[in-house]
Short mmCIF file of C-alpha atoms and ligand atoms in Angstrom, two decimals:
data_model
loop_
_atom_site.label_atom_id
_atom_site.label_comp_id
_atom_site.label_asym_id
_atom_site.label_seq_id
_atom_site.Cartn_x
_atom_site.Cartn_y
_atom_site.Cartn_z
CA MET A 1 61.99 109.60 -31.95
CA LYS A 2 60.64 106.09 -31.97
CA THR A 3 63.69 104.01 -31.26
CA PHE A 4 64.49 100.88 -29.32
CA GLU A 5 66.87 102.97 -27.16
CA ASN A 6 63.86 104.74 -25.65
CA LEU A 7 62.42 101.44 -24.51
CA ASN A 8 65.12 100.66 -21.95
CA LEU A 9 66.58 97.73 -23.80
CA SER A 10 70.24 96.84 -23.42
CA ASP A 11 72.89 97.97 -25.91
CA GLU A 12 73.65 94.34 -26.80
CA ILE A 13 70.11 93.65 -27.94
CA ILE A 14 69.86 96.93 -29.82
CA THR A 15 73.10 96.23 -31.68
CA THR A 16 71.83 92.78 -32.68
CA LEU A 17 68.56 94.28 -33.88
CA ASN A 18 70.39 96.89 -35.93
CA ILE A 19 72.42 94.20 -37.63
CA GLN A 20 69.10 92.67 -38.71
CA TYR A 21 67.95 96.09 -39.99
CA ILE A 22 65.39 96.33 -37.25
CA LYS A 23 65.70 99.96 -36.19
CA GLU A 24 62.28 101.29 -35.25
CA PRO A 25 59.92 99.47 -32.92
CA THR A 26 56.43 98.78 -34.25
CA LYS A 27 53.50 100.17 -32.31
CA ILE A 28 52.75 96.98 -30.39
CA GLN A 29 56.45 96.78 -29.45
CA ARG A 30 56.51 100.42 -28.32
CA LEU A 31 53.45 99.91 -26.17
CA CYS A 32 54.24 96.51 -24.68
CA ILE A 33 58.00 96.41 -24.09
CA PRO A 34 58.12 99.00 -21.27
CA GLU A 35 55.15 97.44 -19.50
CA ILE A 36 56.60 93.94 -19.72
CA LEU A 37 59.91 95.23 -18.38
CA LYS A 38 57.97 96.65 -15.41
CA GLY A 39 56.55 93.19 -14.73
CA LYS A 40 52.97 93.83 -15.86
CA ASN A 41 50.76 91.03 -17.14
CA VAL A 42 50.49 92.25 -20.69
CA PHE A 43 48.02 90.87 -23.25
CA GLY A 44 48.71 92.39 -26.61
CA GLU A 45 46.47 92.52 -29.62
CA ALA A 46 47.84 93.58 -32.98
CA LYS A 47 47.45 92.52 -36.56
CA THR A 48 49.48 89.73 -38.05
CA GLY A 49 52.87 90.84 -39.19
CA SER A 50 53.08 93.69 -36.69
CA GLY A 51 56.02 92.26 -34.76
CA LYS A 52 54.39 90.62 -31.76
CA THR A 53 57.16 88.03 -31.34
CA LEU A 54 59.82 90.62 -30.56
CA ALA A 55 57.31 92.54 -28.44
CA PHE A 56 57.55 89.75 -25.87
CA LEU A 57 60.94 88.20 -26.62
CA LEU A 58 63.00 91.39 -26.25
CA PRO A 59 61.88 92.37 -22.74
CA ILE A 60 61.77 88.77 -21.54
CA LEU A 61 65.33 88.09 -22.67
CA GLU A 62 66.41 91.15 -20.69
CA LYS A 63 64.79 89.74 -17.59
CA THR A 64 66.19 86.23 -17.83
CA ASN A 65 69.59 85.03 -16.63
CA PRO A 66 71.56 81.98 -17.65
CA ASN A 67 71.22 79.93 -14.44
CA ASN A 68 70.18 76.44 -15.62
CA GLU A 69 66.65 76.89 -14.35
CA VAL A 70 63.53 77.00 -16.48
CA GLN A 71 62.37 80.61 -16.11
CA VAL A 72 60.21 81.19 -19.16
CA VAL A 73 57.63 78.95 -20.83
CA ILE A 74 56.15 79.99 -24.16
CA LEU A 75 53.14 78.03 -25.41
CA SER A 76 52.48 77.93 -29.12
CA PRO A 77 49.55 76.37 -30.97
CA THR A 78 51.66 74.70 -33.66
CA ARG A 79 55.05 73.05 -34.01
CA GLU A 80 56.02 75.33 -36.85
CA LEU A 81 55.35 78.43 -34.79
CA ALA A 82 57.30 77.00 -31.84
CA MET A 83 60.30 76.45 -34.08
CA GLN A 84 59.95 79.90 -35.53
CA ILE A 85 59.88 81.58 -32.13
CA GLU A 86 62.93 79.53 -31.16
CA SER A 87 64.85 80.68 -34.20
CA VAL A 88 63.90 84.34 -33.65
CA ALA A 89 65.14 84.02 -30.07
CA HIS A 90 68.38 82.37 -31.14
CA ALA A 91 68.99 85.09 -33.70
CA LEU A 92 69.01 87.61 -30.87
CA ASN A 93 72.37 86.29 -29.80
CA THR A 94 71.39 85.50 -26.27
CA PRO A 95 73.57 83.54 -23.83
CA LEU A 96 70.43 81.72 -22.66
CA LYS A 97 69.66 78.13 -23.46
CA ILE A 98 66.47 77.93 -25.45
CA LEU A 99 64.69 74.70 -26.30
CA SER A 100 61.59 74.03 -28.33
CA VAL A 101 59.64 70.86 -27.56
CA PHE A 102 56.68 69.55 -29.47
CA GLY A 103 55.01 66.35 -30.52
CA GLY A 104 56.20 64.38 -33.49
CA ARG A 105 59.83 65.01 -32.70
CA ASP A 106 61.95 62.37 -31.01
CA ILE A 107 60.99 62.50 -27.34
CA GLN A 108 64.20 60.76 -26.19
CA SER A 109 66.40 63.54 -27.50
CA GLN A 110 64.13 66.16 -25.96
CA MET A 111 64.33 64.29 -22.66
CA LYS A 112 68.10 64.27 -22.86
CA LYS A 113 68.27 67.98 -23.55
CA LEU A 114 66.05 68.70 -20.56
CA LYS A 115 68.61 67.10 -18.20
CA ASN A 116 70.57 70.32 -18.56
CA PRO A 117 67.63 72.67 -18.08
CA PRO A 118 67.17 75.47 -20.61
CA GLU A 119 66.16 78.87 -19.27
CA MET A 120 63.46 79.18 -21.92
CA ILE A 121 61.16 76.47 -23.25
CA ILE A 122 58.94 76.99 -26.27
CA ALA A 123 56.36 74.26 -26.55
CA THR A 124 53.09 73.03 -27.87
CA PRO A 125 50.82 72.27 -24.89
CA GLY A 126 50.43 68.50 -25.45
CA ARG A 127 54.09 67.54 -25.54
CA PHE A 128 54.87 69.98 -22.76
CA MET A 129 52.37 68.33 -20.43
CA ASP A 130 53.68 64.92 -21.37
CA LEU A 131 57.24 65.88 -20.43
CA TYR A 132 56.09 67.53 -17.21
CA GLU A 133 54.08 64.51 -16.19
CA ARG A 134 57.16 62.38 -16.74
CA LYS A 135 58.84 64.71 -14.23
CA LEU A 136 61.36 65.94 -16.77
CA ILE A 137 60.63 69.62 -16.39
CA ASN A 138 60.83 71.47 -13.11
CA LEU A 139 58.30 74.27 -13.23
CA ASN A 140 58.93 75.55 -9.69
CA THR A 141 61.42 78.04 -11.08
CA VAL A 142 59.20 79.45 -13.84
CA LYS A 143 58.72 83.19 -13.54
CA CYS A 144 56.93 83.93 -16.76
CA LEU A 145 54.33 82.10 -18.87
CA ILE A 146 53.68 83.39 -22.38
CA LEU A 147 50.86 82.40 -24.71
CA ASP A 148 51.44 83.18 -28.36
CA GLU A 149 48.45 83.27 -30.71
CA ILE A 150 45.94 82.90 -27.86
CA ASP A 151 42.94 82.75 -30.15
CA GLN A 152 44.40 79.88 -32.05
CA LEU A 153 45.45 78.01 -28.91
CA LEU A 154 41.78 78.18 -27.92
CA GLU A 155 40.48 77.20 -31.33
CA MET A 156 42.64 74.12 -31.15
CA GLY A 157 41.15 73.12 -27.84
CA PHE A 158 44.08 73.84 -25.52
CA ARG A 159 42.09 75.85 -22.98
CA ASP A 160 42.11 73.29 -20.17
CA ASP A 161 45.73 72.34 -20.83
CA ILE A 162 46.77 75.99 -20.51
CA ILE A 163 44.95 76.35 -17.22
CA LYS A 164 46.64 73.22 -15.89
CA ILE A 165 50.09 74.33 -17.01
CA ASN A 166 49.45 77.73 -15.47
CA LYS A 167 48.70 76.07 -12.11
CA TRP A 168 51.88 74.03 -12.28
CA CYS A 169 53.95 77.24 -12.48
CA VAL A 170 53.55 77.93 -8.78
CA GLN A 171 56.19 80.67 -8.51
CA LYS A 172 55.18 82.46 -11.67
CA ASN A 173 54.92 86.22 -11.34
CA GLN A 174 54.19 87.32 -14.87
CA THR A 175 51.77 86.10 -17.53
CA LEU A 176 51.78 87.41 -21.09
CA GLY A 177 49.72 86.71 -24.14
CA PHE A 178 49.51 87.82 -27.74
CA SER A 179 47.02 87.41 -30.52
CA ALA A 180 45.88 89.07 -33.73
CA THR A 181 42.51 89.40 -32.10
CA LEU A 182 41.54 88.85 -28.49
CA SER A 183 38.14 87.22 -28.59
CA LYS A 184 35.73 87.09 -25.66
CA SER A 185 36.77 83.55 -24.84
CA ALA A 186 40.42 84.65 -24.97
CA LYS A 187 39.72 87.37 -22.43
CA LYS A 188 37.89 84.88 -20.24
CA LEU A 189 40.90 82.62 -20.32
CA VAL A 190 43.14 85.57 -19.46
CA TYR A 191 41.11 86.24 -16.31
CA ALA A 192 41.45 82.59 -15.35
CA LEU A 193 45.24 83.06 -15.47
CA THR A 194 45.66 86.42 -13.78
CA ASP A 195 43.56 88.95 -11.86
CA THR A 196 45.55 91.88 -13.13
CA PRO A 197 45.79 91.72 -16.90
CA GLU A 198 46.73 94.81 -18.86
CA PHE A 199 45.19 94.69 -22.31
CA ILE A 200 47.12 96.57 -24.94
CA SER A 201 45.80 96.98 -28.43
CA ALA A 202 47.69 98.40 -31.37
CA GLU A 203 44.68 98.17 -33.61
CA ASP A 204 44.70 101.82 -34.58
CA ASP A 205 48.17 101.61 -36.00
CA GLY A 206 47.02 103.11 -39.26
CA TYR A 207 48.15 99.79 -40.56
CA GLU A 208 45.21 98.50 -42.53
CA GLN A 209 46.85 95.91 -44.69
CA SER A 210 46.37 98.53 -47.40
CA HIS A 211 49.81 97.66 -48.71
CA ILE A 212 48.35 94.28 -49.63
CA ALA A 213 46.65 94.13 -53.01
CA LYS A 214 43.50 92.01 -52.84
CA ASP A 215 42.36 90.35 -56.05
CA VAL A 216 39.52 87.97 -56.70
CA VAL A 217 38.94 85.36 -59.39
CA PHE A 218 35.38 84.16 -59.89
CA THR A 219 35.44 80.56 -60.94
CA THR A 220 33.69 77.20 -60.76
CA PRO A 221 34.71 74.05 -58.90
CA ARG A 222 35.58 72.45 -62.24
CA GLY A 223 37.44 75.42 -63.68
CA LYS A 224 39.33 76.31 -60.52
CA PHE A 225 42.49 74.39 -61.14
CA ALA A 226 42.91 75.75 -64.66
CA ASP A 227 42.21 79.25 -63.37
CA LEU A 228 44.84 78.79 -60.70
CA CYS A 229 47.40 77.74 -63.30
CA SER A 230 46.57 80.75 -65.48
CA TYR A 231 46.98 83.01 -62.49
CA LEU A 232 50.32 81.47 -61.55
CA ASN A 233 51.61 81.66 -65.10
CA GLU A 234 50.64 85.28 -65.41
CA GLU A 235 51.89 86.43 -62.01
CA ASN A 236 54.79 84.05 -61.61
CA PRO A 237 54.94 84.67 -57.85
CA PHE A 238 58.38 84.76 -56.33
CA LEU A 239 57.22 82.95 -53.19
CA SER A 240 53.67 81.99 -52.47
CA ILE A 241 51.47 80.16 -49.97
CA ILE A 242 48.38 78.49 -51.41
CA PHE A 243 45.64 77.83 -48.87
CA CYS A 244 43.16 74.97 -49.11
CA ARG A 245 40.30 74.22 -46.76
CA THR A 246 41.21 70.66 -45.79
CA ARG A 247 44.18 68.33 -45.62
CA ARG A 248 42.65 66.28 -48.40
CA ARG A 249 42.34 69.32 -50.63
CA VAL A 250 45.98 70.12 -49.91
CA ASP A 251 47.01 66.57 -50.87
CA GLN A 252 45.05 66.71 -54.09
CA LEU A 253 46.27 70.13 -55.15
CA GLU A 254 49.85 69.22 -54.42
CA VAL A 255 49.66 66.20 -56.71
CA ALA A 256 47.97 68.19 -59.47
CA LEU A 257 50.38 71.13 -59.32
CA HIS A 258 53.34 68.84 -59.09
CA GLN A 259 52.21 66.96 -62.19
CA ALA A 260 51.69 70.25 -64.00
CA GLY A 261 55.33 71.04 -63.32
CA TYR A 262 55.07 73.60 -60.53
CA ASN A 263 57.75 73.69 -57.89
CA CYS A 264 55.71 73.01 -54.78
CA MET A 265 55.45 71.16 -51.48
CA LYS A 266 52.65 70.71 -48.99
CA LEU A 267 52.16 71.37 -45.30
CA HIS A 268 49.38 70.13 -43.06
CA GLY A 269 48.84 68.68 -39.63
CA GLY A 270 48.36 65.13 -40.89
CA MET A 271 51.93 64.85 -42.18
CA PRO A 272 54.81 63.35 -40.17
CA GLN A 273 56.87 65.96 -38.38
CA SER A 274 59.99 65.34 -40.47
CA LYS A 275 58.04 66.01 -43.67
CA ARG A 276 56.55 69.18 -42.22
CA GLN A 277 59.99 70.43 -41.28
CA GLN A 278 61.38 69.56 -44.71
CA ALA A 279 58.63 71.54 -46.39
CA MET A 280 59.13 74.60 -44.17
CA LYS A 281 62.87 74.48 -44.68
CA ALA A 282 62.59 74.13 -48.46
CA PHE A 283 60.21 77.08 -48.49
CA ARG A 284 62.40 79.29 -46.33
CA ASP A 285 65.49 78.37 -48.35
CA LEU A 286 63.63 79.26 -51.56
CA LYS A 287 64.05 75.73 -52.87
CA ILE A 288 60.35 75.69 -53.68
CA GLN A 289 58.17 78.46 -55.01
CA TYR A 290 54.81 77.28 -53.67
CA LEU A 291 53.79 76.01 -50.27
CA ILE A 292 50.35 74.41 -50.32
CA SER A 293 48.93 74.44 -46.84
CA THR A 294 45.93 74.25 -44.58
CA GLU A 295 45.41 77.40 -42.69
CA VAL A 296 46.06 75.86 -39.31
CA ALA A 297 49.50 74.66 -40.38
CA ALA A 298 50.46 78.13 -41.58
CA ARG A 299 49.17 80.16 -38.62
CA GLY A 300 51.71 82.62 -37.31
CA ILE A 301 54.35 81.50 -39.79
CA ASP A 302 56.62 84.28 -40.89
CA VAL A 303 58.67 83.65 -44.00
CA THR A 304 60.45 86.66 -45.37
CA GLY A 305 59.61 87.45 -48.93
CA VAL A 306 56.21 85.80 -49.40
CA THR A 307 54.92 87.82 -52.33
CA HIS A 308 51.57 86.11 -52.91
CA VAL A 309 48.95 84.52 -50.69
CA ILE A 310 46.49 82.49 -52.71
CA ASN A 311 43.13 81.48 -51.27
CA TYR A 312 42.45 78.47 -53.45
CA ASP A 313 39.52 77.79 -51.14
CA LEU A 314 37.52 80.57 -49.57
CA PRO A 315 38.47 81.20 -45.93
CA GLU A 316 35.79 80.30 -43.42
CA SER A 317 35.66 83.61 -41.59
CA PRO A 318 36.91 87.20 -41.77
CA GLU A 319 39.46 86.33 -39.06
CA SER A 320 40.84 83.49 -41.08
CA TYR A 321 40.98 85.72 -44.19
CA ILE A 322 43.00 88.28 -42.24
CA HIS A 323 45.32 85.60 -40.89
CA ARG A 324 45.93 84.17 -44.30
CA ILE A 325 46.66 87.42 -46.08
CA GLY A 326 48.86 88.44 -43.16
CA ARG A 327 51.42 85.88 -44.39
CA THR A 328 52.41 88.39 -47.05
CA GLY A 329 53.26 92.06 -46.85
CA ARG A 330 54.91 91.61 -43.44
CA VAL A 331 56.05 94.91 -41.86
CA ASP A 332 56.40 97.44 -44.66
CA GLN A 333 56.66 95.05 -47.58
CA ARG A 334 54.19 94.92 -50.42
CA GLY A 335 52.05 91.86 -50.83
CA ASN A 336 49.50 90.34 -53.19
CA THR A 337 46.57 88.11 -52.46
CA VAL A 338 44.02 86.46 -54.65
CA THR A 339 40.89 84.62 -53.61
CA PHE A 340 39.19 82.06 -55.81
CA VAL A 341 35.43 82.31 -55.37
CA ASN A 342 32.82 79.93 -56.76
CA GLU A 343 29.46 81.19 -57.97
CA ASP A 344 27.69 79.92 -54.84
CA GLU A 345 30.32 81.47 -52.56
CA LYS A 346 29.86 85.06 -53.73
CA LYS A 347 27.64 85.96 -50.81
CA ALA A 348 30.06 84.43 -48.29
CA TYR A 349 32.93 86.30 -49.91
CA GLU A 350 31.07 89.61 -49.70
CA ASP A 351 30.26 88.97 -46.06
CA ILE A 352 33.95 88.52 -45.38
CA LEU A 353 34.87 91.76 -47.11
CA ASN A 354 32.11 93.67 -45.32
CA ALA A 355 33.13 92.32 -41.95
CA ILE A 356 36.69 93.40 -42.56
CA ASN A 357 35.68 96.87 -43.70
CA ASN A 358 33.49 97.31 -40.65
CA GLN A 359 36.29 96.17 -38.41
CA LEU A 360 38.59 98.80 -39.90
CA LYS A 361 36.08 101.58 -39.26
P1 ADP B 401 53.30 88.83 -35.70
O1 ADP B 401 53.61 87.85 -34.61
O2 ADP B 401 52.71 90.11 -35.18
O3 ADP B 401 52.45 88.24 -36.78
P2 ADP B 401 56.10 88.64 -36.26
O4 ADP B 401 56.56 88.80 -34.88
O5 ADP B 401 56.11 87.27 -36.82
O6 ADP B 401 54.64 89.25 -36.42
O7 ADP B 401 56.96 89.64 -37.17
C1 ADP B 401 56.72 89.78 -38.55
C2 ADP B 401 57.99 90.21 -39.26
O8 ADP B 401 58.31 91.53 -38.92
C3 ADP B 401 59.22 89.39 -38.92
O9 ADP B 401 59.89 89.08 -40.12
C4 ADP B 401 60.05 90.31 -38.07
O10 ADP B 401 61.43 90.08 -38.22
C5 ADP B 401 59.68 91.65 -38.59
N1 ADP B 401 59.80 92.72 -37.60
C6 ADP B 401 59.44 92.63 -36.29
N2 ADP B 401 59.65 93.80 -35.66
C7 ADP B 401 60.16 94.65 -36.58
C8 ADP B 401 60.58 96.02 -36.53
N3 ADP B 401 60.51 96.72 -35.41
N4 ADP B 401 61.05 96.56 -37.68
C9 ADP B 401 61.11 95.83 -38.82
N5 ADP B 401 60.72 94.55 -38.94
C10 ADP B 401 60.24 93.95 -37.83
MG1 MG B 402 53.03 85.94 -34.14
#
């Protein structure tokens, strides 16, 4: 039987999971949890929505004690993901103090909270370094450094920051990392952090995002907005993320949809932190039906019940397509996606589909 009991987790954690209807570990969880408990330097690769967050949080919470020392540092590429990891950790009913720190949020209050050190810090690299350099975080007690969404951390240019932070954790004895894909540069980074990585892939999970329906609408730049509205009116998505290529495109689409009477908000990296948080909260609380976002802002975000992912602009690569559609159909749910493709993008769209099909083979 595939149960959490077989993975050597404590009864407390298993009870909490059961309350959340989480009964069977996913493949990446089954493979990684025992190894992490043994102290191995695990680097896990598994598709979006396959449960990577719990794959590292569950064993790490077991290994951490409430002692007012920073023992675990989790680095996240975005503020939204840092907050999400924090809330998943809190929901596990742990006695540990957990703090997320990231730019854009009031640094004074974060400084105050650090006076009584949390056992676990979840941070974006920039703010984390800032606080460390102000001597507000003692990293001499850190035992474990975790990188979530390694590929994206690299894409966002955090490579050197990660290496620095890694050096600061002088007593560290475990390094973990997770990503939907582990690119060559990700593996290179891994070897810069530890000599003894254990790569674990749950690629062959039989999970092929086949529970996600993939539609396409061929359109023109001029007709796109009207086509989007027709699609929305026909489908009436319960909860949907609409992806645009740039912040500007997000801004424009938000105004247009808003004027057309759709219940929407926007999310991108150029917005003030308070606005970003408001949008995420409204979306999670089902106060809005549509979140219009750049891809970067939505990376790793897990909102239960997203029924439709809409690619208003074509994703730039197969990886980004997979990331985007992974926002729906999370573990065992059904999902829908639609991609709007202009005449001159047909070739690029086909290339994406072919790349994905080849990857699955
Ligand atoms: P990933 O990081 O791989 O993209 P997440 O960790 O964000 O995926 O998890 C995706 C969703 O799956 C979350 O809503 C989470 O609560 C849920 N989930 C995680 N593990 C399980 C499980 N073993 N059984 C059912 N649902 C799970
Ligand atoms: Mg994740």
